[in-house]
mmCIF file of C-alpha atoms in Angstrom:
data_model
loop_
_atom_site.group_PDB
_atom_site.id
_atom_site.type_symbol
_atom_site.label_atom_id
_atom_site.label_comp_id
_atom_site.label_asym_id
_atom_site.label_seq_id
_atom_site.Cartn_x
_atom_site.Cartn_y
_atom_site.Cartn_z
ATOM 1 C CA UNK V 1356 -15.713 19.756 -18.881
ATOM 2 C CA UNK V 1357 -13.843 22.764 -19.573
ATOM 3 C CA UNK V 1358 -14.358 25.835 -17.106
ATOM 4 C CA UNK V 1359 -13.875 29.342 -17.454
ATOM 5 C CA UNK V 1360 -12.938 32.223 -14.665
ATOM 6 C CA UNK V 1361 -12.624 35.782 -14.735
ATOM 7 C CA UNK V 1362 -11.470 37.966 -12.005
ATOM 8 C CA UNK V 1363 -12.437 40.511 -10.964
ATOM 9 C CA UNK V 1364 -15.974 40.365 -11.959
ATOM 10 C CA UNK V 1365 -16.203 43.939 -11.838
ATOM 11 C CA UNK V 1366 -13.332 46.922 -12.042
ATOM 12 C CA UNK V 1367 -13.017 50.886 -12.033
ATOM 13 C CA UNK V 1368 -10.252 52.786 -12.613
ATOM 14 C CA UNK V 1369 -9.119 56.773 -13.562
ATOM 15 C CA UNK V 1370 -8.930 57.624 -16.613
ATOM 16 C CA UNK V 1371 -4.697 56.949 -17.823
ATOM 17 C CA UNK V 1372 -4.296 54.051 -15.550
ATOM 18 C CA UNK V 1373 -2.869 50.409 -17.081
ATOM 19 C CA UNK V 1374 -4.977 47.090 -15.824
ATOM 20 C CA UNK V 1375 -5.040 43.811 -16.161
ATOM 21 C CA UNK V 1376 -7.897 41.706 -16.495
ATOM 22 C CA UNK V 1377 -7.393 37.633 -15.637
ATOM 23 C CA UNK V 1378 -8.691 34.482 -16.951
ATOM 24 C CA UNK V 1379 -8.476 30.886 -15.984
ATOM 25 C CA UNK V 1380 -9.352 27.490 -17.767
ATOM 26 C CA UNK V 1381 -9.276 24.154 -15.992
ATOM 27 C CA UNK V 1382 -8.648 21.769 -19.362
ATOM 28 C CA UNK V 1383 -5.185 23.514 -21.392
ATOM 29 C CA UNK V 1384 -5.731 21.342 -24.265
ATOM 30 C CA UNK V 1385 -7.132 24.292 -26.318
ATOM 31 C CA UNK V 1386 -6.745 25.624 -29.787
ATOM 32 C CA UNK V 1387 -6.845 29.202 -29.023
ATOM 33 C CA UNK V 1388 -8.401 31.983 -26.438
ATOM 34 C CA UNK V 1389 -9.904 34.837 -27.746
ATOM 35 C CA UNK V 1390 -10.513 38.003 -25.559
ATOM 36 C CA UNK V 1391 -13.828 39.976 -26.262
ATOM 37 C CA UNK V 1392 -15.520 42.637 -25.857
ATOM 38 C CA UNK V 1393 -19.125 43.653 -25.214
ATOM 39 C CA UNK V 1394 -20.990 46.727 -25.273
ATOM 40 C CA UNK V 1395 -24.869 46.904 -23.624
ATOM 41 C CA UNK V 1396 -27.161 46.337 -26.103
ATOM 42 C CA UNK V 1397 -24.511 45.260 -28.817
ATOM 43 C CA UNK V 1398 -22.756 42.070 -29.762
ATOM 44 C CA UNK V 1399 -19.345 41.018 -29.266
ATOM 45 C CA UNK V 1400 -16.128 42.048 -30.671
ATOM 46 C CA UNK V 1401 -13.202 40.620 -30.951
ATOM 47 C CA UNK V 1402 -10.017 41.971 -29.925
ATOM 48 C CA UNK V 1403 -7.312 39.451 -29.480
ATOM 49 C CA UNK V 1404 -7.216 35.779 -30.629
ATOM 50 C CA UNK V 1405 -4.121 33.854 -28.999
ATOM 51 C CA UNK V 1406 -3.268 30.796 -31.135
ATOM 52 C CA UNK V 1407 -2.565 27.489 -28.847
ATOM 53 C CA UNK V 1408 1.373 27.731 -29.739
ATOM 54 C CA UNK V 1409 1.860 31.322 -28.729
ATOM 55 C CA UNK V 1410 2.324 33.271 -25.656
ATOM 56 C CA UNK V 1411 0.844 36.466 -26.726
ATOM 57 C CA UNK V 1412 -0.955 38.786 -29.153
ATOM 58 C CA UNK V 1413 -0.954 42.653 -29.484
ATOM 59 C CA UNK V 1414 -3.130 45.078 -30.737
ATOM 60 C CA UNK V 1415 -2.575 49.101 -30.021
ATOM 61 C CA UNK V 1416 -2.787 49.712 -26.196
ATOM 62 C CA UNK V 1417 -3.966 45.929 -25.874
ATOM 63 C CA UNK V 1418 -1.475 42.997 -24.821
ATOM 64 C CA UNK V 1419 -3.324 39.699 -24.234
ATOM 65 C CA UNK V 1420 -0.641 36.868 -22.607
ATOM 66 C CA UNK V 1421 -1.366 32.967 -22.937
ATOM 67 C CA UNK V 1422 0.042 30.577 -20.312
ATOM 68 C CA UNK V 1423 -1.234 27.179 -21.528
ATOM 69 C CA UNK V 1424 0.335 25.178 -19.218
ATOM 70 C CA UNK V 1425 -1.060 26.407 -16.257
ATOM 71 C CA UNK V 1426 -4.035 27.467 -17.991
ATOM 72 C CA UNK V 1427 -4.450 31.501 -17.953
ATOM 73 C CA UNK V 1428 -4.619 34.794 -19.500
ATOM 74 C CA UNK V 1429 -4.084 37.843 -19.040
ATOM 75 C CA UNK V 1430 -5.680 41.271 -20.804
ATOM 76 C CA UNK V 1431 -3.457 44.178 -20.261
ATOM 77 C CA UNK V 1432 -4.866 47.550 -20.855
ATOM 78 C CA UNK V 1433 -2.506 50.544 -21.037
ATOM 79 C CA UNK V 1434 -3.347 54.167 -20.946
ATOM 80 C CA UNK V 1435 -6.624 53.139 -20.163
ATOM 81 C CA UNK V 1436 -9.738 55.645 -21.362
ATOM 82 C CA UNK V 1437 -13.637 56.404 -21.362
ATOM 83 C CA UNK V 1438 -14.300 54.393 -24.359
ATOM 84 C CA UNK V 1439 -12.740 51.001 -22.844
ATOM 85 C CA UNK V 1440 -15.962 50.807 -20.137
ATOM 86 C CA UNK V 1441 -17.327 47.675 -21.427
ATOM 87 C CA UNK V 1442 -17.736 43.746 -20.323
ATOM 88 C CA UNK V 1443 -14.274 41.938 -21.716
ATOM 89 C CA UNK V 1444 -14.985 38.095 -21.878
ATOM 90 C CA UNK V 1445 -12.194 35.899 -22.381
ATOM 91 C CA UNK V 1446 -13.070 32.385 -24.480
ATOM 92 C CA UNK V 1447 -11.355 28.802 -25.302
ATOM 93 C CA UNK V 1448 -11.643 26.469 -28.151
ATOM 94 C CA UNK V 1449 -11.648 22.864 -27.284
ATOM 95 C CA UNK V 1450 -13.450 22.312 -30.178
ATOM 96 C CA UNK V 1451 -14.434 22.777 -33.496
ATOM 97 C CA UNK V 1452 -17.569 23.850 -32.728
ATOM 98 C CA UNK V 1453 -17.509 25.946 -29.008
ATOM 99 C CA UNK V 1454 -16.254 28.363 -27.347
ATOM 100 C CA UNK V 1455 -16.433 28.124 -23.584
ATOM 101 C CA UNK V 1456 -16.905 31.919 -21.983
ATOM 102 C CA UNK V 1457 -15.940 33.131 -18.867
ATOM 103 C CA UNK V 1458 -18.687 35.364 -16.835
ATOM 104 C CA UNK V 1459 -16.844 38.895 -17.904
ATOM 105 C CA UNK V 1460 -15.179 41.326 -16.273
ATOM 106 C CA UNK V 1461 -16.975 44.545 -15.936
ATOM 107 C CA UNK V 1462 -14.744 47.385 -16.956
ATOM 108 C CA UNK V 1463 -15.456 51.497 -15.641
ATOM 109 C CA UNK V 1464 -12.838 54.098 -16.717
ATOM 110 C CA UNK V 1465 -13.520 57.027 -15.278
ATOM 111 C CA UNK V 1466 -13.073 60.249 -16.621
ATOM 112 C CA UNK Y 866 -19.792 44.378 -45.622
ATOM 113 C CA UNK Y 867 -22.975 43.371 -43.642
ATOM 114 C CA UNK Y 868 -22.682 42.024 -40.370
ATOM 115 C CA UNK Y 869 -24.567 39.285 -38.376
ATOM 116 C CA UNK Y 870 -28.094 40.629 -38.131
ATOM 117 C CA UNK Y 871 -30.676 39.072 -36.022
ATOM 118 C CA UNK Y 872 -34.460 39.587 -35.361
ATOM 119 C CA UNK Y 873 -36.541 40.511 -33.753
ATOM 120 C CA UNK Y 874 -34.094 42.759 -31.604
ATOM 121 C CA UNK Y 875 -36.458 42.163 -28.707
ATOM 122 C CA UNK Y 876 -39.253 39.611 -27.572
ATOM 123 C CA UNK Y 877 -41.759 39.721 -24.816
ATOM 124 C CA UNK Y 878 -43.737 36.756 -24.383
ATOM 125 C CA UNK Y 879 -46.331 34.807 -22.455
ATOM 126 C CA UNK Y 880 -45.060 31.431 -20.440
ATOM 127 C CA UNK Y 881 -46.581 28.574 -22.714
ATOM 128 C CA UNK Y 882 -46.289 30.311 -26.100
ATOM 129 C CA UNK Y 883 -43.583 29.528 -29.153
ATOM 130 C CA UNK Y 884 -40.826 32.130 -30.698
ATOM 131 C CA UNK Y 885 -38.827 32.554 -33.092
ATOM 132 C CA UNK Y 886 -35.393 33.893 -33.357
ATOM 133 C CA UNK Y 887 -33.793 34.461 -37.101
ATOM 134 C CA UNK Y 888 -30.497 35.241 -37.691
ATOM 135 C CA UNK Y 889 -28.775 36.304 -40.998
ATOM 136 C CA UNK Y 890 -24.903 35.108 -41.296
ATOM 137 C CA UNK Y 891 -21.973 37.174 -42.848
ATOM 138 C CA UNK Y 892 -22.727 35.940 -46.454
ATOM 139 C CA UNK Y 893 -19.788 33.161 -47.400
ATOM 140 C CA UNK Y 894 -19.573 31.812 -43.538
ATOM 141 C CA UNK Y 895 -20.212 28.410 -43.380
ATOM 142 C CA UNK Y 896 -20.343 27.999 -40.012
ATOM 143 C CA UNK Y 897 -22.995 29.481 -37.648
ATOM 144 C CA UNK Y 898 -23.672 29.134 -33.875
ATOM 145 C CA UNK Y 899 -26.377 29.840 -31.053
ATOM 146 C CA UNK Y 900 -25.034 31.289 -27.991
ATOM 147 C CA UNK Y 901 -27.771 32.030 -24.678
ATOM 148 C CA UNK Y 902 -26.263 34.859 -22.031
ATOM 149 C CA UNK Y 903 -28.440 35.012 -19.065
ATOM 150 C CA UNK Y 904 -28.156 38.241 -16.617
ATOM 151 C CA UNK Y 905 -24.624 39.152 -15.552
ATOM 152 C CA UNK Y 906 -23.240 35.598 -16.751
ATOM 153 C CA UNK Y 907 -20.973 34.315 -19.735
ATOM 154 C CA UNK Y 908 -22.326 32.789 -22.850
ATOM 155 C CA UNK Y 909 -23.647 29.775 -23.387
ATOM 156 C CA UNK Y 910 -23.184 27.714 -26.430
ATOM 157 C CA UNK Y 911 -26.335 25.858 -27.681
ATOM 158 C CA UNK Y 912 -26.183 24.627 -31.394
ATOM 159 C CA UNK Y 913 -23.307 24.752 -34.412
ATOM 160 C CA UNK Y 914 -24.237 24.188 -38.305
ATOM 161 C CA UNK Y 915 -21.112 23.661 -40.399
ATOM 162 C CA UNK Y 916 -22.309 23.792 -44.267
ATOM 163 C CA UNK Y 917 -24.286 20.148 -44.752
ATOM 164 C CA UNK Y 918 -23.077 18.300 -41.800
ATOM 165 C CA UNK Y 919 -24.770 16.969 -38.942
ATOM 166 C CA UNK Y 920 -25.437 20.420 -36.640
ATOM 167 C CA UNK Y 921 -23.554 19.551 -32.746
ATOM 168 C CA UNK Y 922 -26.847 20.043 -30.808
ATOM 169 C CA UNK Y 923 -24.933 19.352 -27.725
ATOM 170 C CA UNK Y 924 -25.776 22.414 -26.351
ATOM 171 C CA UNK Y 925 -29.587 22.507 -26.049
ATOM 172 C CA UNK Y 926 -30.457 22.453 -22.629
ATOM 173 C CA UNK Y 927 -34.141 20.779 -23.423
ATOM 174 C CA UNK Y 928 -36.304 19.291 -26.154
ATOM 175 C CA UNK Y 929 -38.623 22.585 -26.267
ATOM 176 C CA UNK Y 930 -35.032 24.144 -27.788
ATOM 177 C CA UNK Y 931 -34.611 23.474 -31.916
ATOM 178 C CA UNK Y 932 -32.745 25.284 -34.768
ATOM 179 C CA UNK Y 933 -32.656 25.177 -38.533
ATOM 180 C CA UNK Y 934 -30.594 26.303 -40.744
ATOM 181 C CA UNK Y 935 -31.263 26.988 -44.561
ATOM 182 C CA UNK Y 936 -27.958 25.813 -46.437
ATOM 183 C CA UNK Y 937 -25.474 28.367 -45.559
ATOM 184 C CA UNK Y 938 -28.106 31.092 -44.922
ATOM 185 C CA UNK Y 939 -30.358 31.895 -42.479
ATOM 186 C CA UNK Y 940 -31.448 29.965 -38.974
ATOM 187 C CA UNK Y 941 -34.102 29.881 -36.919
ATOM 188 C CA UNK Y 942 -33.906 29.073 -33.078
ATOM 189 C CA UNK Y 943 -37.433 27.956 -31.752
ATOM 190 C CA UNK Y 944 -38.438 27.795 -28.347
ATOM 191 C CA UNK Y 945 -41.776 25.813 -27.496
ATOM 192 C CA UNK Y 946 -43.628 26.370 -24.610
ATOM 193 C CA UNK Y 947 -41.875 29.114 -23.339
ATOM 194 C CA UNK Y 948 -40.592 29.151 -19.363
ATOM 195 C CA UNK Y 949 -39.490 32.040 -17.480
ATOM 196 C CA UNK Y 950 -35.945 30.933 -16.861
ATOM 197 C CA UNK Y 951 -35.756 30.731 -20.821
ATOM 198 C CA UNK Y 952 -35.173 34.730 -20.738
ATOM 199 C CA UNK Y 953 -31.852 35.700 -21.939
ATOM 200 C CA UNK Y 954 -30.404 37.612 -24.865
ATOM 201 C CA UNK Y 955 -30.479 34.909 -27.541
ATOM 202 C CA UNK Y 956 -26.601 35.725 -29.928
ATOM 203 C CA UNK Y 957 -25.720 34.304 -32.917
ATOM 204 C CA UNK Y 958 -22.267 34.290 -34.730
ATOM 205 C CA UNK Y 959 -20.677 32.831 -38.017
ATOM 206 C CA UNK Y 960 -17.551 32.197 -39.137
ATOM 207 C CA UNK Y 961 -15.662 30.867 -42.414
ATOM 208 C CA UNK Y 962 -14.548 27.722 -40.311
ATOM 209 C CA UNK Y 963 -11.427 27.536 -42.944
ATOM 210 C CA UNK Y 964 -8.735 26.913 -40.136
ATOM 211 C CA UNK Y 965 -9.381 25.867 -36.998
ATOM 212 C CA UNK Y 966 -6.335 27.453 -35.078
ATOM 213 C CA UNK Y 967 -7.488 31.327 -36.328
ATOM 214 C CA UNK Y 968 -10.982 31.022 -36.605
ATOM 215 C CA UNK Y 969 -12.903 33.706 -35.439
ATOM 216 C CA UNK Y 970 -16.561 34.191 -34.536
ATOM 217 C CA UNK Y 971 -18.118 37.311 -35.867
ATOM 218 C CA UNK Y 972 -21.125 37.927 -33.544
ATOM 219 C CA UNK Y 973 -24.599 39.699 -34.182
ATOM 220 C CA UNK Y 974 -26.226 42.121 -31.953
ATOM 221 C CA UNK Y 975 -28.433 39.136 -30.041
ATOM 222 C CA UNK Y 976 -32.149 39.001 -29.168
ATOM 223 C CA UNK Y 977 -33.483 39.860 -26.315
ATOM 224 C CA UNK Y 978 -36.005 37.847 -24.980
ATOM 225 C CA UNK Y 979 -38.553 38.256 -21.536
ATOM 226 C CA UNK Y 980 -41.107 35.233 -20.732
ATOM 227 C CA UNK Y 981 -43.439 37.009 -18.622
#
């Protein structure tokens, strides 16, 4: 049964500072890992989707890395701001029809 | 376009009584799936429709749990006999299912639901 772990569960930074957020997955043979994110009271978003074959995506001040082998991910956040405070979720395909989530990592930027 | 919508946006119910949950797919997404987040956790998958096939029901974690879906339109979730521990924000998603490497889940707002 596929598992999925985030660390931290919670984080807050200052306003400009880069993070990383980490996730784990005990079974590698996935077809992709997506990293979300979710806003109270709103649904999810998608911000990076990291294809089984590739190591990582990028998207503006997001870099998302895929280790399949050993079964992690990273988010990397630069120049981190205000408007990044949210829950990022990290997910795996193993199958056509699920994705396993991780628990989130709770994100505070601080002005 | 129109995004997943869902209703109601909340629910408070009784323990013992049925509800609904509806949600509307992105129109041309054959694929649409049930997701339960309890407090402060991850999401949980509970039910995928893909067009006419067989929906993976693998998910449901009881008998009181059921969906329908309406071709490649709108589903229902329906919870019998409502518990307490069945409180969670209820989130559906679709997707056009075309390749499996790049397929992405476009998710709608969710339902919140309290059994009091």
């Amino acid at each position: 049964k596929q598992e999925v772990t985030q660390i931290p569960a919670a984080l807050s930074v200052p306003e400009g500072e880069n993070l990383v957020l980490n996730c784990s997955f005990t079974d590698s043979a996935i077809y992709n890992l997506q990293w979300f994110r979710q806003d109270p009271g709103k649904g999810l978003t998608s911000l990076l989707l990291i294809q089984s074959s590739q190591r990582e995506q990028t998207s503006g001040r997001l870099n998302a890395s895929l280790d399949k082998s050993s079964g992690r991910s990273t988010l990397y956040i630069a120049a981190s701001q205000p408007g990044d405070s949210a829950t990022y979720l990290c997910a795996v395909k193993t199958s056509g029809s699920r994705l396993t989530f991780g628990e989130g990592t709770q994100l505070t930027v601080n002005p | 376009g129109a995004g997943v919508s869902q209703s109601p946006s909340n629910k408070v119910t009784e323990k013992g009584k049925d509800v609904e949950l509806r949600c509307d797919p992105i129109s041309g997404h054959t694929a649409l799936y049930w997701y339960r987040q309890r407090l402060g956790q991850g999401l949980e998958f509970l039910i995928y429709f893909q067009g006419n096939s067989a929906p993976d029901k693998s998910g449901l974690p009881s008998d009181r749990f059921s969906a329908e879906r309406t071709g490649e339109s709108v589903s229902t979730l329906t919870i019998q006999r409502t518990q307490q521990e069945d409180s969670a924000v209820y989130l559906c998603a679709s997707s056009l299912a075309q390749r499996i490497l790049t397929d992405t889940q476009y998710f709608g707002p969710g339902t919140r639901l309290t059994v009091l």
